[in-house]
Every structure is written in C-alpha cells, then in structure tokens.
mmCIF file of C-alpha atoms and ligand atoms in Angstrom:
data_model
loop_
_atom_site.group_PDB
_atom_site.id
_atom_site.type_symbol
_atom_site.label_atom_id
_atom_site.label_comp_id
_atom_site.label_asym_id
_atom_site.label_seq_id
_atom_site.Cartn_x
_atom_site.Cartn_y
_atom_site.Cartn_z
ATOM 1 C CA UNK A 157 77.110 101.224 178.224
ATOM 2 C CA UNK A 158 73.845 99.386 177.748
ATOM 3 C CA UNK A 159 72.286 99.365 174.299
ATOM 4 C CA UNK A 160 69.195 100.977 175.836
ATOM 5 C CA UNK A 161 71.178 104.042 176.969
ATOM 6 C CA UNK A 162 72.881 104.318 173.575
ATOM 7 C CA UNK A 163 69.460 104.216 171.912
ATOM 8 C CA UNK A 164 68.097 106.881 174.288
ATOM 9 C CA UNK A 165 70.927 109.287 173.433
ATOM 10 C CA UNK A 166 70.637 108.551 169.709
ATOM 11 C CA UNK A 167 66.873 109.084 169.724
ATOM 12 C CA UNK A 168 67.202 112.384 171.592
ATOM 13 C CA UNK A 169 69.608 113.634 168.914
ATOM 14 C CA UNK A 170 66.973 113.063 166.232
ATOM 15 C CA UNK A 171 65.547 116.408 167.428
ATOM 16 C CA UNK A 172 68.632 118.022 165.853
ATOM 17 C CA UNK A 173 67.800 116.960 162.291
ATOM 18 C CA UNK A 174 65.125 118.322 159.996
ATOM 19 C CA UNK A 175 64.091 117.155 156.535
ATOM 20 C CA UNK A 176 66.269 118.738 153.848
ATOM 21 C CA UNK A 177 69.405 118.853 156.003
ATOM 22 C CA UNK A 178 72.910 117.727 155.112
ATOM 23 C CA UNK A 179 74.040 115.474 157.940
ATOM 24 C CA UNK A 180 77.359 113.971 159.032
ATOM 25 C CA UNK A 181 77.020 110.389 160.254
ATOM 26 C CA UNK A 182 79.317 109.300 163.074
ATOM 27 C CA UNK A 183 80.936 105.953 163.732
ATOM 28 C CA UNK A 184 80.625 103.536 166.635
ATOM 29 C CA UNK A 185 77.962 101.596 168.475
ATOM 30 C CA UNK A 186 76.020 104.697 169.619
ATOM 31 C CA UNK A 187 76.170 106.448 166.248
ATOM 32 C CA UNK A 188 74.940 103.191 164.706
ATOM 33 C CA UNK A 189 71.614 103.624 166.546
ATOM 34 C CA UNK A 190 71.317 107.201 165.279
ATOM 35 C CA UNK A 191 71.815 105.959 161.700
ATOM 36 C CA UNK A 192 69.108 103.339 162.310
ATOM 37 C CA UNK A 193 66.670 106.014 163.529
ATOM 38 C CA UNK A 194 67.540 108.231 160.569
ATOM 39 C CA UNK A 195 67.050 105.315 158.171
ATOM 40 C CA UNK A 196 63.576 104.720 159.598
ATOM 41 C CA UNK A 197 62.724 108.404 158.949
ATOM 42 C CA UNK A 198 64.114 108.220 155.405
ATOM 43 C CA UNK A 199 61.824 105.249 154.754
ATOM 44 C CA UNK A 200 58.946 107.595 155.731
ATOM 45 C CA UNK A 201 59.961 110.331 153.294
ATOM 46 C CA UNK A 202 62.508 112.345 155.352
ATOM 47 C CA UNK A 203 64.937 113.994 152.943
ATOM 48 C CA UNK A 204 68.633 114.342 153.705
ATOM 49 C CA UNK A 205 72.057 114.121 152.168
ATOM 50 C CA UNK A 206 74.661 112.527 154.406
ATOM 51 C CA UNK A 207 78.416 112.148 154.697
ATOM 52 C CA UNK A 208 79.537 109.027 156.594
ATOM 53 C CA UNK A 209 82.661 109.101 158.768
ATOM 54 C CA UNK A 210 83.726 105.522 158.002
ATOM 55 C CA UNK A 211 83.257 102.710 155.518
ATOM 56 C CA UNK A 212 81.287 100.798 158.192
ATOM 57 C CA UNK A 213 78.821 103.671 158.619
ATOM 58 C CA UNK A 214 78.648 104.134 154.835
ATOM 59 C CA UNK A 215 77.661 100.467 154.410
ATOM 60 C CA UNK A 216 74.995 100.754 157.135
ATOM 61 C CA UNK A 217 73.596 103.956 155.592
ATOM 62 C CA UNK A 218 73.481 102.395 152.115
ATOM 63 C CA UNK A 219 71.617 99.385 153.507
ATOM 64 C CA UNK A 220 68.997 101.807 154.870
ATOM 65 C CA UNK A 221 68.767 103.786 151.591
ATOM 66 C CA UNK A 222 70.109 106.937 153.255
ATOM 67 C CA UNK A 223 71.372 109.198 150.438
ATOM 68 C CA UNK A 224 75.136 109.714 150.686
ATOM 69 C CA UNK A 225 77.467 112.324 149.313
ATOM 70 C CA UNK A 226 81.042 113.461 149.914
ATOM 71 C CA UNK A 227 82.780 116.639 151.016
ATOM 72 C CA UNK A 228 84.003 116.937 147.412
ATOM 73 C CA UNK A 229 80.450 117.272 146.156
ATOM 74 C CA UNK A 230 79.217 119.585 148.927
ATOM 75 C CA UNK A 231 81.362 121.910 150.999
ATOM 76 C CA UNK A 232 79.537 121.918 154.325
ATOM 77 C CA UNK A 233 77.047 120.066 156.491
ATOM 78 C CA UNK A 234 74.301 121.360 158.758
ATOM 79 C CA UNK A 235 74.960 118.976 161.611
ATOM 80 C CA UNK A 236 77.016 115.898 162.509
ATOM 81 C CA UNK A 237 75.900 113.402 165.144
ATOM 82 C CA UNK A 238 78.651 111.199 166.554
ATOM 83 C CA UNK A 239 79.693 109.275 169.665
ATOM 84 C CA UNK A 240 82.652 109.949 171.945
ATOM 85 C CA UNK A 241 84.993 108.058 174.235
ATOM 86 C CA UNK A 242 85.263 110.906 176.761
ATOM 87 C CA UNK A 243 83.667 114.333 177.155
ATOM 88 C CA UNK A 244 84.652 116.969 179.724
ATOM 89 C CA UNK A 245 82.695 119.949 181.036
ATOM 90 C CA UNK A 246 84.044 122.198 178.251
ATOM 91 C CA UNK A 247 82.719 119.653 175.733
ATOM 92 C CA UNK A 248 86.268 118.720 174.778
ATOM 93 C CA UNK A 249 86.355 115.132 173.556
ATOM 94 C CA UNK A 250 88.519 112.101 173.125
ATOM 95 C CA UNK A 251 87.386 110.192 170.057
ATOM 96 C CA UNK A 252 88.799 107.435 167.892
ATOM 97 C CA UNK A 253 88.098 104.335 169.935
ATOM 98 C CA UNK A 254 86.651 102.920 166.731
ATOM 99 C CA UNK A 255 89.573 104.174 164.665
ATOM 100 C CA UNK A 256 87.586 106.667 162.577
ATOM 101 C CA UNK A 257 88.973 109.833 164.178
ATOM 102 C CA UNK A 258 90.442 111.423 161.030
ATOM 103 C CA UNK A 259 87.245 111.288 158.990
ATOM 104 C CA UNK A 260 85.218 112.102 162.099
ATOM 105 C CA UNK A 261 87.229 115.269 162.667
ATOM 106 C CA UNK A 262 87.109 116.318 159.003
ATOM 107 C CA UNK A 263 83.331 115.851 158.941
ATOM 108 C CA UNK A 264 82.783 117.576 162.315
ATOM 109 C CA UNK A 265 84.899 120.544 161.238
ATOM 110 C CA UNK A 266 82.842 120.886 158.036
ATOM 111 C CA UNK A 267 79.594 120.933 160.038
ATOM 112 C CA UNK A 268 77.689 123.905 161.381
ATOM 113 C CA UNK A 269 77.131 121.917 164.546
ATOM 114 C CA UNK A 270 78.616 118.749 166.045
ATOM 115 C CA UNK A 271 76.302 116.872 168.394
ATOM 116 C CA UNK A 272 77.682 114.121 170.634
ATOM 117 C CA UNK A 273 75.629 111.159 171.792
ATOM 118 C CA UNK A 274 76.838 108.977 174.637
ATOM 119 C CA UNK A 275 75.928 107.786 178.088
ATOM 120 C CA UNK A 276 76.951 109.639 181.219
ATOM 121 C CA UNK A 277 79.823 107.193 181.871
ATOM 122 C CA UNK A 278 81.700 109.057 179.111
ATOM 123 C CA UNK A 279 81.538 112.273 181.166
ATOM 124 C CA UNK A 280 84.884 113.005 182.853
ATOM 125 C CA UNK A 281 86.351 115.809 184.967
ATOM 126 C CA UNK A 282 89.621 115.602 183.085
ATOM 127 C CA UNK A 283 90.322 113.897 179.754
ATOM 128 C CA UNK A 284 92.932 111.154 179.525
ATOM 129 C CA UNK A 285 91.778 107.976 181.274
ATOM 130 C CA UNK A 286 90.808 106.682 177.823
ATOM 131 C CA UNK A 287 94.009 106.128 175.789
ATOM 132 C CA UNK A 288 94.326 108.930 173.225
ATOM 133 C CA UNK A 289 94.236 107.557 169.658
ATOM 134 C CA UNK A 290 96.918 109.105 167.461
ATOM 135 C CA UNK A 291 96.639 108.314 163.744
ATOM 136 C CA UNK A 292 100.060 108.035 162.110
ATOM 137 C CA UNK A 293 101.517 107.421 158.689
ATOM 138 C CA UNK A 294 103.024 103.969 158.206
ATOM 139 C CA UNK A 295 106.233 105.489 156.869
ATOM 140 C CA UNK A 296 108.732 106.207 159.608
ATOM 141 C CA UNK A 297 106.632 104.520 162.298
ATOM 142 C CA UNK A 298 109.577 104.092 164.680
ATOM 143 C CA UNK A 299 110.580 107.753 164.454
ATOM 144 C CA UNK A 300 106.981 108.850 164.942
ATOM 145 C CA UNK A 301 106.566 106.561 167.957
ATOM 146 C CA UNK A 302 109.721 108.041 169.507
ATOM 147 C CA UNK A 303 108.463 111.579 168.925
ATOM 148 C CA UNK A 304 105.033 110.802 170.423
ATOM 149 C CA UNK A 305 106.686 109.073 173.406
ATOM 150 C CA UNK A 306 108.814 112.193 173.987
ATOM 151 C CA UNK A 307 105.606 114.277 174.058
ATOM 152 C CA UNK A 308 104.055 111.807 176.493
ATOM 153 C CA UNK A 309 107.074 112.203 178.761
ATOM 154 C CA UNK A 310 106.840 116.008 178.503
ATOM 155 C CA UNK A 311 103.132 115.875 179.441
ATOM 156 C CA UNK A 312 103.761 113.466 182.340
ATOM 157 C CA UNK A 313 101.854 110.562 180.814
ATOM 158 C CA UNK A 314 101.110 107.840 183.331
ATOM 159 C CA UNK A 315 100.774 104.979 180.852
ATOM 160 C CA UNK A 316 102.368 103.527 177.761
ATOM 161 C CA UNK A 317 102.204 103.885 174.002
ATOM 162 C CA UNK A 318 100.949 100.976 171.913
ATOM 163 C CA UNK A 319 100.432 100.320 168.229
ATOM 164 C CA UNK A 320 96.749 99.325 167.981
ATOM 165 C CA UNK A 321 96.190 95.795 166.716
ATOM 166 C CA UNK A 322 93.131 94.101 165.246
ATOM 167 C CA UNK A 323 91.438 90.899 166.402
ATOM 168 C CA UNK A 324 94.143 88.845 164.610
ATOM 169 C CA UNK A 325 96.976 90.693 166.318
ATOM 170 C CA UNK A 326 97.939 92.503 163.089
ATOM 171 C CA UNK A 327 98.365 96.301 163.111
ATOM 172 C CA UNK A 328 94.918 97.944 162.881
ATOM 173 C CA UNK A 329 94.610 99.935 159.656
ATOM 174 C CA UNK A 330 92.292 102.939 159.373
ATOM 175 C CA UNK A 331 90.007 103.613 156.395
ATOM 176 C CA UNK A 332 92.721 105.990 155.192
ATOM 177 C CA UNK A 333 95.406 103.280 155.345
ATOM 178 C CA UNK A 334 97.149 104.664 158.438
ATOM 179 C CA UNK A 335 98.050 103.115 161.797
ATOM 180 C CA UNK A 336 96.866 104.111 165.278
ATOM 181 C CA UNK A 337 99.014 104.638 168.353
ATOM 182 C CA UNK A 338 97.052 104.507 171.610
ATOM 183 C CA UNK A 339 98.704 106.878 174.072
ATOM 184 C CA UNK A 340 97.738 106.375 177.720
ATOM 185 C CA UNK A 341 98.108 109.732 179.416
ATOM 186 C CA UNK A 342 96.003 109.026 182.485
ATOM 187 C CA UNK A 343 95.263 112.747 182.786
ATOM 188 C CA UNK A 344 95.506 115.473 180.147
ATOM 189 C CA UNK A 345 95.820 118.837 181.855
ATOM 190 C CA UNK A 346 96.215 121.046 178.751
ATOM 191 C CA UNK A 347 94.443 119.505 175.765
ATOM 192 C CA UNK A 348 95.240 122.425 173.439
ATOM 193 C CA UNK A 349 98.982 122.338 174.165
ATOM 194 C CA UNK A 350 99.017 118.557 173.711
ATOM 195 C CA UNK A 351 97.098 118.867 170.443
ATOM 196 C CA UNK A 352 99.589 121.428 169.115
ATOM 197 C CA UNK A 353 102.559 119.278 170.139
ATOM 198 C CA UNK A 354 101.183 116.138 168.488
ATOM 199 C CA UNK A 355 100.262 117.930 165.262
ATOM 200 C CA UNK A 356 103.836 119.210 165.086
ATOM 201 C CA UNK A 357 105.143 115.639 164.614
ATOM 202 C CA UNK A 358 105.486 115.082 160.843
ATOM 203 C CA UNK A 359 104.282 111.460 160.970
ATOM 204 C CA UNK A 360 101.144 112.286 162.946
ATOM 205 C CA UNK A 361 98.170 112.518 160.612
ATOM 206 C CA UNK A 362 95.637 113.487 163.309
ATOM 207 C CA UNK A 363 94.741 112.739 166.911
ATOM 208 C CA UNK A 364 91.536 112.068 168.822
ATOM 209 C CA UNK A 365 91.363 115.289 170.863
ATOM 210 C CA UNK A 366 88.356 117.250 169.611
ATOM 211 C CA UNK A 367 88.665 120.797 170.950
ATOM 212 C CA UNK A 368 86.055 123.459 170.227
ATOM 213 C CA UNK A 369 84.155 121.185 167.859
ATOM 214 C CA UNK A 370 81.312 119.777 169.962
ATOM 215 C CA UNK A 371 78.404 122.225 170.288
ATOM 216 C CA UNK A 372 75.945 119.991 172.129
ATOM 217 C CA UNK A 373 75.816 116.605 173.818
ATOM 218 C CA UNK A 374 72.968 114.262 174.670
ATOM 219 C CA UNK A 375 74.094 112.076 177.572
ATOM 220 C CA UNK A 376 71.886 109.200 178.647
ATOM 221 C CA UNK A 377 71.591 107.688 182.111
ATOM 222 C CA UNK A 378 68.917 105.403 183.571
ATOM 223 C CA UNK A 379 67.209 108.616 184.824
ATOM 224 C CA UNK A 380 66.875 110.054 181.322
ATOM 225 C CA UNK A 381 68.817 112.088 178.773
ATOM 226 C CA UNK A 382 70.651 115.232 179.830
ATOM 227 C CA UNK A 383 71.276 117.900 177.196
ATOM 228 C CA UNK A 384 74.558 119.810 177.512
ATOM 229 C CA UNK A 385 75.398 122.952 175.584
HETATM 230 C C1 LIG B 629 84.966 106.022 166.622
HETATM 231 C C2 LIG B 629 84.602 106.915 167.739
HETATM 232 C C3 LIG B 629 83.373 106.583 168.496
HETATM 233 O O1 LIG B 629 82.473 107.614 168.356
HETATM 234 C C4 LIG B 629 83.714 106.388 169.938
HETATM 235 O O2 LIG B 629 84.696 105.364 170.019
HETATM 236 C C5 LIG B 629 82.484 105.978 170.761
HETATM 237 O O3 LIG B 629 82.028 104.742 170.338
HETATM 238 P P1 LIG B 629 80.814 104.011 171.041
HETATM 239 O O4 LIG B 629 79.586 104.790 170.735
HETATM 240 O O5 LIG B 629 80.811 102.623 170.414
HETATM 241 O O6 LIG B 629 81.114 103.944 172.523
HETATM 242 O O7 LIG B 629 85.239 107.895 168.035
HETATM 243 O O8 LIG B 629 86.208 106.373 166.064
#
C-alpha cells in the first residue's frame, strides 16, 4: 500500500475525533499516520487523552506530546482508530501483522467505536489469505502448537503454522512477552467458530480475528476514500 493511500485513510478518520475525546491509538504503518495527524492537532490546542496499543505507538505519541493514559486510569474510550491486515464485508478483521493484536483488541473492546483505516487492498471476500496471528504463552509452546495445528486441520487450513521470528531470526516477542504463531488458513469460512476453538486452547492468549468490534472503516484507493459502516 502506498504511503499516500495510508495517509488518505488516516486523514479521513480524523473526522471521527473531537477535542475532549478519549482515543485509542492503533499500531502499524497506517495508524502511524493517524497519530501524526493527531499530534499536529494537539500542537494546535486539540485536547485528548489517549491509550496506545503498543510501545512503538506510545513512543511516537510521547514524541508528539499527545497526552497518554491507561485503561487502569480510565475505564473506557470514545473511539479507537487502527489499521487492519484484512477486512471482509461484515467488517470482520484479521489484525496482528505488527504483533500488537492483544493490546489492540483490549483497547478496541474498551472503545465506544472502533474505526479501521486501510487501503482497499485489505478488503477481502473471505478472511484467511493473510496468516492469522495467534498470540501464545511461552510456557508449553509445543503443546499449544499441536493444539492450534489440530484446529487448523479441523478447519481445513491450506497452509502451515509458523512461530514468528524477528529480523535476527529469533522468536518475535510481543509487548506482553508472548510469542506469535502465524496460522495460514487460506480461507476462514466460520470466523466465530474458529475464534471459539482457538480461545479454548489454554496456551492461546488471544488471536487476530476481530469479530463485531469494527464499527466503521475508511478504505483508500487512488479514486478516493470509501467509508464503510
Ligand atoms: C498491528 C496491526 C496493524 O494494524 C496491521 O498489521 C496493519 O498494519 P499496516 O497499517 O502497517 O498495514 O494489526 O498489530
């Protein structure tokens, strides 16, 4: 996705925020542009209190003097603006390409409204071409991998299951100190049933299927930004 399209979607989502709001800040290259736009508004006197969904976003927000808080200090947010790896026509999402899915889901669930920003290449008829990130506890990794593989078999996954690694080839560690399994399903026909099955595995902390959380999406293409929802 070109930076220009990411910026277009991020800018369009600025219409969702008003001074005085409590805002969840997403993670990823598209959400980064939204945080930049918000920072520019804050420099002009816009008031907000924000909860970041990752340490990377927190550092960016601090550098822009965006006031931050936590979900210990406040119990809800007005809106969260975040990117996505896939979005279907029911606004079901796959998220977690950047590894922030757990905090992203906690923050989205605590928000009155979750708004997705992306380009139209993220729009899919059926979720699953993007490998589903599954965040797992380090303890019992082998047993958890076996259990997730069994679920993949049950759901007719077309691809494999991999422990995500970082640029040095070491296991990628999330902000919460967990690992990520990337599960290539190819197609996910029943996202809710898959979600339930994965959450039933004791070692699974969370997964990147966001069901019933996204209220609106701004999807950018070279022709402009389409608003969905
Ligand atoms: C991070 C995410 C991101 O929102 C998702 O990966 C999209 O990122 P980008 O805007 O860079 O394409 O879920 O965990």
